[in-house]
Amino acid sequence: MILFIYGAKGAGVEVYDLVKRNNTINSRYSQIYFIDDFMDEKDYYGTRTMPFASCQKYIGDEDAEFIIAVGEPAARKLLYDRVKQAGYSLATLIDETAIVSDTVKVLEGCIINAYTIVSSEAVIKENCMVMFQSIIGHHAVIENHCVICPKATVGGHSKVGRQSFLGLGSSMMQWVKIGNEAVVGLGSMVFRDVEDGATVIGNPARVTKGNSEHKVFHEA
């Protein structure tokens, strides 16, 4: 089995390291490559990176899986759709150090990184990225294409809407609902529901203006 990591920047190399750790235990992947449509095909981070259009020549007779490793939720959806439309399969990656209840549902394309805890009856839907030392409470629901940053906490019975982003060290109270395409700033404490498309920051988290595109990362 070959794994293609779509995204060769910070999140990509973190996912590469996750797969290498897991591979020492389960030996699932014979080769691991990066895909980056903005980089030339070249040696990179101990392996090789290439545009999406070039990956087919590396597959040959082996099966292949893909994983999306970018931190912008809208970009996660775009790349996920591209991979699915091309007829490829998505991997699901769970670090061997993560504590995930047997009652949890983790759907295709998800990444759960090191030392994360996902508690009873939680649901993490397609193509979500849950980063280091995060906590997902019992019965929480994370909708498609979300990003949960390191040390973020999602309270029990909470819901995070599709294509939303929880920043580094942020927390949300139990039973709270975060809408679709919302952004929660780093270190923010969410005590009440957040509307679709809102960006909230602070303790307690309040709506801020100036992010009509709902983007997390802006070019300098």
PDB file of C-alpha atoms in Angstrom:
ATOM      1  CA  MET A   1       0.000   0.000   0.000  1.00  0.00           C
ATOM      2  CA  ILE A   2       1.223   3.505  -0.926  1.00  0.00           C
ATOM      3  CA  LEU A   3       0.178   6.615   0.993  1.00  0.00           C
ATOM      4  CA  PHE A   4       0.063  10.073  -0.592  1.00  0.00           C
ATOM      5  CA  ILE A   5       0.007  12.989   1.835  1.00  0.00           C
ATOM      6  CA  TYR A   6      -1.703  15.919   0.086  1.00  0.00           C
ATOM      7  CA  GLY A   7       0.109  18.913   1.546  1.00  0.00           C
ATOM      8  CA  ALA A   8       3.853  19.220   2.093  1.00  0.00           C
ATOM      9  CA  LYS A   9       4.066  22.088   4.588  1.00  0.00           C
ATOM     10  CA  GLY A  10       3.893  21.984   8.413  1.00  0.00           C
ATOM     11  CA  ALA A  11       0.808  19.800   8.766  1.00  0.00           C
ATOM     12  CA  GLY A  12       2.099  17.501   6.041  1.00  0.00           C
ATOM     13  CA  VAL A  13       5.411  16.725   7.702  1.00  0.00           C
ATOM     14  CA  GLU A  14       3.621  16.166  11.024  1.00  0.00           C
ATOM     15  CA  VAL A  15       1.367  13.626   9.338  1.00  0.00           C
ATOM     16  CA  TYR A  16       4.395  12.026   7.680  1.00  0.00           C
ATOM     17  CA  ASP A  17       5.974  11.583  11.121  1.00  0.00           C
ATOM     18  CA  LEU A  18       2.712  10.087  12.461  1.00  0.00           C
ATOM     19  CA  VAL A  19       2.646   7.532   9.648  1.00  0.00           C
ATOM     20  CA  LYS A  20       6.304   6.633  10.156  1.00  0.00           C
ATOM     21  CA  ARG A  21       5.660   6.029  13.871  1.00  0.00           C
ATOM     22  CA  ASN A  22       2.641   3.850  13.158  1.00  0.00           C
ATOM     23  CA  ASN A  23       4.477   2.033  10.385  1.00  0.00           C
ATOM     24  CA  THR A  24       7.042   0.703  12.861  1.00  0.00           C
ATOM     25  CA  ILE A  25       4.146  -1.199  14.468  1.00  0.00           C
ATOM     26  CA  ASN A  26       1.791  -2.154  11.636  1.00  0.00           C
ATOM     27  CA  SER A  27       3.935  -1.785   8.459  1.00  0.00           C
ATOM     28  CA  ARG A  28       0.866  -0.723   6.478  1.00  0.00           C
ATOM     29  CA  TYR A  29       2.588   1.470   3.890  1.00  0.00           C
ATOM     30  CA  SER A  30       5.450   0.424   1.643  1.00  0.00           C
ATOM     31  CA  GLN A  31       5.977   3.988   0.407  1.00  0.00           C
ATOM     32  CA  ILE A  32       4.904   7.441   1.608  1.00  0.00           C
ATOM     33  CA  TYR A  33       4.910  10.412  -0.779  1.00  0.00           C
ATOM     34  CA  PHE A  34       3.891  14.061  -0.608  1.00  0.00           C
ATOM     35  CA  ILE A  35       1.632  15.889  -3.051  1.00  0.00           C
ATOM     36  CA  ASP A  36       2.001  19.649  -3.458  1.00  0.00           C
ATOM     37  CA  ASP A  37       0.713  21.343  -6.606  1.00  0.00           C
ATOM     38  CA  PHE A  38       2.901  24.409  -5.945  1.00  0.00           C
ATOM     39  CA  MET A  39       6.206  22.523  -5.730  1.00  0.00           C
ATOM     40  CA  ASP A  40       8.260  20.881  -8.457  1.00  0.00           C
ATOM     41  CA  GLU A  41       8.670  17.125  -8.328  1.00  0.00           C
ATOM     42  CA  LYS A  42      11.734  16.571  -6.175  1.00  0.00           C
ATOM     43  CA  ASP A  43      13.223  14.792  -3.166  1.00  0.00           C
ATOM     44  CA  TYR A  44      11.733  16.163   0.025  1.00  0.00           C
ATOM     45  CA  TYR A  45      11.776  15.282   3.744  1.00  0.00           C
ATOM     46  CA  GLY A  46      13.259  11.853   3.202  1.00  0.00           C
ATOM     47  CA  THR A  47      10.877  10.931   0.407  1.00  0.00           C
ATOM     48  CA  ARG A  48       9.501  12.681  -2.696  1.00  0.00           C
ATOM     49  CA  THR A  49       6.936  15.361  -3.464  1.00  0.00           C
ATOM     50  CA  MET A  50       4.997  15.817  -6.698  1.00  0.00           C
ATOM     51  CA  PRO A  51       1.902  17.499  -8.178  1.00  0.00           C
ATOM     52  CA  PHE A  52      -1.375  15.596  -7.934  1.00  0.00           C
ATOM     53  CA  ALA A  53      -1.305  14.937 -11.675  1.00  0.00           C
ATOM     54  CA  SER A  54       1.940  12.953 -11.323  1.00  0.00           C
ATOM     55  CA  CYS A  55       0.952  10.529  -8.570  1.00  0.00           C
ATOM     56  CA  GLN A  56      -0.541   7.863 -10.830  1.00  0.00           C
ATOM     57  CA  LYS A  57       2.865   6.901 -12.249  1.00  0.00           C
ATOM     58  CA  TYR A  58       4.060   6.017  -8.734  1.00  0.00           C
ATOM     59  CA  ILE A  59       1.156   3.714  -7.950  1.00  0.00           C
ATOM     60  CA  GLY A  60       1.804   0.945 -10.465  1.00  0.00           C
ATOM     61  CA  ASP A  61       0.298  -2.356  -9.336  1.00  0.00           C
ATOM     62  CA  GLU A  62       0.011  -1.366  -5.668  1.00  0.00           C
ATOM     63  CA  ASP A  63      -3.070  -0.065  -3.888  1.00  0.00           C
ATOM     64  CA  ALA A  64      -2.935   3.551  -2.770  1.00  0.00           C
ATOM     65  CA  GLU A  65      -4.584   5.785  -0.191  1.00  0.00           C
ATOM     66  CA  PHE A  66      -4.590   9.548   0.195  1.00  0.00           C
ATOM     67  CA  ILE A  67      -4.767  11.820   3.233  1.00  0.00           C
ATOM     68  CA  ILE A  68      -5.329  15.595   3.273  1.00  0.00           C
ATOM     69  CA  ALA A  69      -2.753  17.459   5.392  1.00  0.00           C
ATOM     70  CA  VAL A  70      -3.602  21.161   5.198  1.00  0.00           C
ATOM     71  CA  GLY A  71      -4.907  23.368   7.995  1.00  0.00           C
ATOM     72  CA  GLU A  72      -7.403  25.534   6.100  1.00  0.00           C
ATOM     73  CA  PRO A  73     -10.839  23.861   6.306  1.00  0.00           C
ATOM     74  CA  ALA A  74     -12.015  25.165   2.909  1.00  0.00           C
ATOM     75  CA  ALA A  75      -8.838  23.823   1.290  1.00  0.00           C
ATOM     76  CA  ARG A  76      -9.363  20.480   3.036  1.00  0.00           C
ATOM     77  CA  LYS A  77     -12.777  20.176   1.370  1.00  0.00           C
ATOM     78  CA  LEU A  78     -11.448  21.203  -2.051  1.00  0.00           C
ATOM     79  CA  LEU A  79      -8.620  18.642  -1.972  1.00  0.00           C
ATOM     80  CA  TYR A  80     -10.846  15.930  -0.506  1.00  0.00           C
ATOM     81  CA  ASP A  81     -13.325  16.435  -3.364  1.00  0.00           C
ATOM     82  CA  ARG A  82     -10.491  16.332  -5.905  1.00  0.00           C
ATOM     83  CA  VAL A  83      -9.206  13.013  -4.576  1.00  0.00           C
ATOM     84  CA  LYS A  84     -12.701  11.489  -4.428  1.00  0.00           C
ATOM     85  CA  GLN A  85     -13.597  12.662  -7.937  1.00  0.00           C
ATOM     86  CA  ALA A  86     -10.426  11.008  -9.241  1.00  0.00           C
ATOM     87  CA  GLY A  87     -11.636   7.710  -7.765  1.00  0.00           C
ATOM     88  CA  TYR A  88      -8.971   7.312  -5.080  1.00  0.00           C
ATOM     89  CA  SER A  89      -9.461   6.053  -1.526  1.00  0.00           C
ATOM     90  CA  LEU A  90      -8.936   8.125   1.620  1.00  0.00           C
ATOM     91  CA  ALA A  91      -6.934   6.828   4.556  1.00  0.00           C
ATOM     92  CA  THR A  92      -7.882   7.216   8.226  1.00  0.00           C
ATOM     93  CA  LEU A  93      -4.876   7.826  10.461  1.00  0.00           C
ATOM     94  CA  ILE A  94      -4.906   7.460  14.250  1.00  0.00           C
ATOM     95  CA  ASP A  95      -1.632   7.834  16.135  1.00  0.00           C
ATOM     96  CA  GLU A  96      -0.770   4.827  18.251  1.00  0.00           C
ATOM     97  CA  THR A  97      -0.535   7.067  21.343  1.00  0.00           C
ATOM     98  CA  ALA A  98      -4.083   8.460  20.982  1.00  0.00           C
ATOM     99  CA  ILE A  99      -6.757   7.210  23.381  1.00  0.00           C
ATOM    100  CA  VAL A 100      -9.921   6.585  21.370  1.00  0.00           C
ATOM    101  CA  SER A 101     -12.954   4.873  22.892  1.00  0.00           C
ATOM    102  CA  ASP A 102     -14.212   1.733  21.166  1.00  0.00           C
ATOM    103  CA  THR A 103     -17.588   3.477  20.885  1.00  0.00           C
ATOM    104  CA  VAL A 104     -16.221   6.388  18.836  1.00  0.00           C
ATOM    105  CA  LYS A 105     -16.977   6.692  15.100  1.00  0.00           C
ATOM    106  CA  VAL A 106     -14.097   8.058  13.023  1.00  0.00           C
ATOM    107  CA  LEU A 107     -14.972   8.377   9.331  1.00  0.00           C
ATOM    108  CA  GLU A 108     -12.728   8.299   6.267  1.00  0.00           C
ATOM    109  CA  GLY A 109      -9.981  10.812   5.704  1.00  0.00           C
ATOM    110  CA  CYS A 110      -9.563  11.729   9.373  1.00  0.00           C
ATOM    111  CA  ILE A 111      -6.300  12.323  11.201  1.00  0.00           C
ATOM    112  CA  ILE A 112      -6.064  11.935  14.983  1.00  0.00           C
ATOM    113  CA  ASN A 113      -2.599  12.908  16.119  1.00  0.00           C
ATOM    114  CA  ALA A 114      -0.471  12.016  19.125  1.00  0.00           C
ATOM    115  CA  TYR A 115      -1.765  12.018  22.721  1.00  0.00           C
ATOM    116  CA  THR A 116      -5.284  13.039  21.753  1.00  0.00           C
ATOM    117  CA  ILE A 117      -8.258  11.720  23.735  1.00  0.00           C
ATOM    118  CA  VAL A 118     -11.581  10.992  22.031  1.00  0.00           C
ATOM    119  CA  SER A 119     -14.219   9.989  24.538  1.00  0.00           C
ATOM    120  CA  SER A 120     -17.278   7.720  24.509  1.00  0.00           C
ATOM    121  CA  GLU A 121     -19.813   7.915  21.680  1.00  0.00           C
ATOM    122  CA  ALA A 122     -18.116  10.856  19.950  1.00  0.00           C
ATOM    123  CA  VAL A 123     -18.399  11.113  16.146  1.00  0.00           C
ATOM    124  CA  ILE A 124     -15.694  12.595  13.932  1.00  0.00           C
ATOM    125  CA  LYS A 125     -16.945  12.865  10.362  1.00  0.00           C
ATOM    126  CA  GLU A 126     -15.097  12.872   7.032  1.00  0.00           C
ATOM    127  CA  ASN A 127     -11.740  14.545   6.486  1.00  0.00           C
ATOM    128  CA  CYS A 128     -11.209  16.119   9.917  1.00  0.00           C
ATOM    129  CA  MET A 129      -7.791  16.822  11.375  1.00  0.00           C
ATOM    130  CA  VAL A 130      -7.478  16.566  15.163  1.00  0.00           C
ATOM    131  CA  MET A 131      -4.063  17.670  16.324  1.00  0.00           C
ATOM    132  CA  PHE A 132      -1.759  16.905  19.267  1.00  0.00           C
ATOM    133  CA  GLN A 133      -3.134  16.593  22.809  1.00  0.00           C
ATOM    134  CA  SER A 134      -6.688  17.634  21.909  1.00  0.00           C
ATOM    135  CA  ILE A 135      -9.675  16.365  23.864  1.00  0.00           C
ATOM    136  CA  ILE A 136     -12.996  15.459  22.244  1.00  0.00           C
ATOM    137  CA  GLY A 137     -15.657  14.931  24.923  1.00  0.00           C
ATOM    138  CA  HIS A 138     -18.276  12.208  25.092  1.00  0.00           C
ATOM    139  CA  HIS A 139     -21.128  12.382  22.557  1.00  0.00           C
ATOM    140  CA  ALA A 140     -19.485  15.305  20.741  1.00  0.00           C
ATOM    141  CA  VAL A 141     -19.945  15.570  16.969  1.00  0.00           C
ATOM    142  CA  ILE A 142     -17.304  17.030  14.650  1.00  0.00           C
ATOM    143  CA  GLU A 143     -18.718  17.621  11.183  1.00  0.00           C
ATOM    144  CA  ASN A 144     -16.847  17.243   7.866  1.00  0.00           C
ATOM    145  CA  HIS A 145     -13.552  19.017   7.043  1.00  0.00           C
ATOM    146  CA  CYS A 146     -12.915  20.522  10.486  1.00  0.00           C
ATOM    147  CA  VAL A 147      -9.550  21.301  12.053  1.00  0.00           C
ATOM    148  CA  ILE A 148      -9.049  20.937  15.816  1.00  0.00           C
ATOM    149  CA  CYS A 149      -5.698  22.483  16.770  1.00  0.00           C
ATOM    150  CA  PRO A 150      -3.293  21.235  19.474  1.00  0.00           C
ATOM    151  CA  LYS A 151      -4.579  21.256  23.061  1.00  0.00           C
ATOM    152  CA  ALA A 152      -8.096  22.324  22.034  1.00  0.00           C
ATOM    153  CA  THR A 153     -11.002  20.918  24.034  1.00  0.00           C
ATOM    154  CA  VAL A 154     -14.479  20.075  22.738  1.00  0.00           C
ATOM    155  CA  GLY A 155     -16.931  19.580  25.601  1.00  0.00           C
ATOM    156  CA  GLY A 156     -19.301  16.653  25.933  1.00  0.00           C
ATOM    157  CA  HIS A 157     -22.464  16.720  23.791  1.00  0.00           C
ATOM    158  CA  SER A 158     -21.029  19.653  21.820  1.00  0.00           C
ATOM    159  CA  LYS A 159     -21.117  20.036  18.053  1.00  0.00           C
ATOM    160  CA  VAL A 160     -18.613  21.605  15.674  1.00  0.00           C
ATOM    161  CA  GLY A 161     -20.140  22.475  12.285  1.00  0.00           C
ATOM    162  CA  ARG A 162     -18.593  21.584   8.947  1.00  0.00           C
ATOM    163  CA  GLN A 163     -15.428  23.351   7.769  1.00  0.00           C
ATOM    164  CA  SER A 164     -14.843  24.985  11.133  1.00  0.00           C
ATOM    165  CA  PHE A 165     -11.542  25.673  12.882  1.00  0.00           C
ATOM    166  CA  LEU A 166     -10.734  25.525  16.599  1.00  0.00           C
ATOM    167  CA  GLY A 167      -7.508  27.354  17.353  1.00  0.00           C
ATOM    168  CA  LEU A 168      -4.583  26.330  19.513  1.00  0.00           C
ATOM    169  CA  GLY A 169      -5.565  25.878  23.165  1.00  0.00           C
ATOM    170  CA  SER A 170      -9.202  26.901  22.666  1.00  0.00           C
ATOM    171  CA  SER A 171     -12.018  25.318  24.685  1.00  0.00           C
ATOM    172  CA  MET A 172     -15.755  24.973  24.256  1.00  0.00           C
ATOM    173  CA  MET A 173     -18.220  24.214  27.022  1.00  0.00           C
ATOM    174  CA  GLN A 174     -20.417  21.109  27.020  1.00  0.00           C
ATOM    175  CA  TRP A 175     -23.632  21.270  24.927  1.00  0.00           C
ATOM    176  CA  VAL A 176     -22.324  24.225  22.892  1.00  0.00           C
ATOM    177  CA  LYS A 177     -22.829  24.334  19.118  1.00  0.00           C
ATOM    178  CA  ILE A 178     -20.354  25.933  16.738  1.00  0.00           C
ATOM    179  CA  GLY A 179     -21.822  26.686  13.320  1.00  0.00           C
ATOM    180  CA  ASN A 180     -20.533  25.865   9.859  1.00  0.00           C
ATOM    181  CA  GLU A 181     -17.403  27.645   8.552  1.00  0.00           C
ATOM    182  CA  ALA A 182     -16.717  29.235  11.946  1.00  0.00           C
ATOM    183  CA  VAL A 183     -13.299  30.149  13.334  1.00  0.00           C
ATOM    184  CA  VAL A 184     -12.434  30.025  17.037  1.00  0.00           C
ATOM    185  CA  GLY A 185      -9.252  31.960  17.792  1.00  0.00           C
ATOM    186  CA  LEU A 186      -6.348  30.517  19.744  1.00  0.00           C
ATOM    187  CA  GLY A 187      -6.861  30.399  23.493  1.00  0.00           C
ATOM    188  CA  SER A 188     -10.534  31.340  23.213  1.00  0.00           C
ATOM    189  CA  MET A 189     -13.142  30.069  25.677  1.00  0.00           C
ATOM    190  CA  VAL A 190     -16.520  29.348  24.064  1.00  0.00           C
ATOM    191  CA  PHE A 191     -19.447  29.374  26.508  1.00  0.00           C
ATOM    192  CA  ARG A 192     -22.337  29.903  24.094  1.00  0.00           C
ATOM    193  CA  ASP A 193     -23.357  28.876  20.572  1.00  0.00           C
ATOM    194  CA  VAL A 194     -21.451  30.359  17.624  1.00  0.00           C
ATOM    195  CA  GLU A 195     -23.326  31.251  14.426  1.00  0.00           C
ATOM    196  CA  ASP A 196     -22.408  30.011  10.947  1.00  0.00           C
ATOM    197  CA  GLY A 197     -19.440  31.876   9.485  1.00  0.00           C
ATOM    198  CA  ALA A 198     -18.545  33.739  12.668  1.00  0.00           C
ATOM    199  CA  THR A 199     -15.020  34.351  13.919  1.00  0.00           C
ATOM    200  CA  VAL A 200     -14.787  34.491  17.702  1.00  0.00           C
ATOM    201  CA  ILE A 201     -11.864  35.311  19.976  1.00  0.00           C
ATOM    202  CA  GLY A 202     -11.219  35.917  23.655  1.00  0.00           C
ATOM    203  CA  ASN A 203     -12.403  34.751  27.072  1.00  0.00           C
ATOM    204  CA  PRO A 204     -15.321  34.656  26.897  1.00  0.00           C
ATOM    205  CA  ALA A 205     -15.256  34.307  23.114  1.00  0.00           C
ATOM    206  CA  ARG A 206     -16.887  37.193  21.257  1.00  0.00           C
ATOM    207  CA  VAL A 207     -17.548  37.801  17.575  1.00  0.00           C
ATOM    208  CA  THR A 208     -14.930  39.849  15.763  1.00  0.00           C
ATOM    209  CA  LYS A 209     -15.274  41.564  12.394  1.00  0.00           C
ATOM    210  CA  GLY A 210     -13.108  41.504   9.307  1.00  0.00           C
ATOM    211  CA  ASN A 211     -13.098  37.848   8.209  1.00  0.00           C
ATOM    212  CA  SER A 212     -15.887  37.709   5.658  1.00  0.00           C
ATOM    213  CA  GLU A 213     -14.082  34.944   3.723  1.00  0.00           C
ATOM    214  CA  HIS A 214     -13.955  32.738   6.861  1.00  0.00           C
ATOM    215  CA  LYS A 215     -10.273  32.057   6.247  1.00  0.00           C
ATOM    216  CA  VAL A 216      -7.855  30.991   8.936  1.00  0.00           C
ATOM    217  CA  PHE A 217      -4.545  31.659   7.226  1.00  0.00           C
ATOM    218  CA  HIS A 218      -4.025  34.909   5.313  1.00  0.00           C
ATOM    219  CA  GLU A 219      -1.169  35.711   2.981  1.00  0.00           C
ATOM    220  CA  ALA A 220       1.262  38.355   4.210  1.00  0.00           C
TER     221      ALA A 220
END
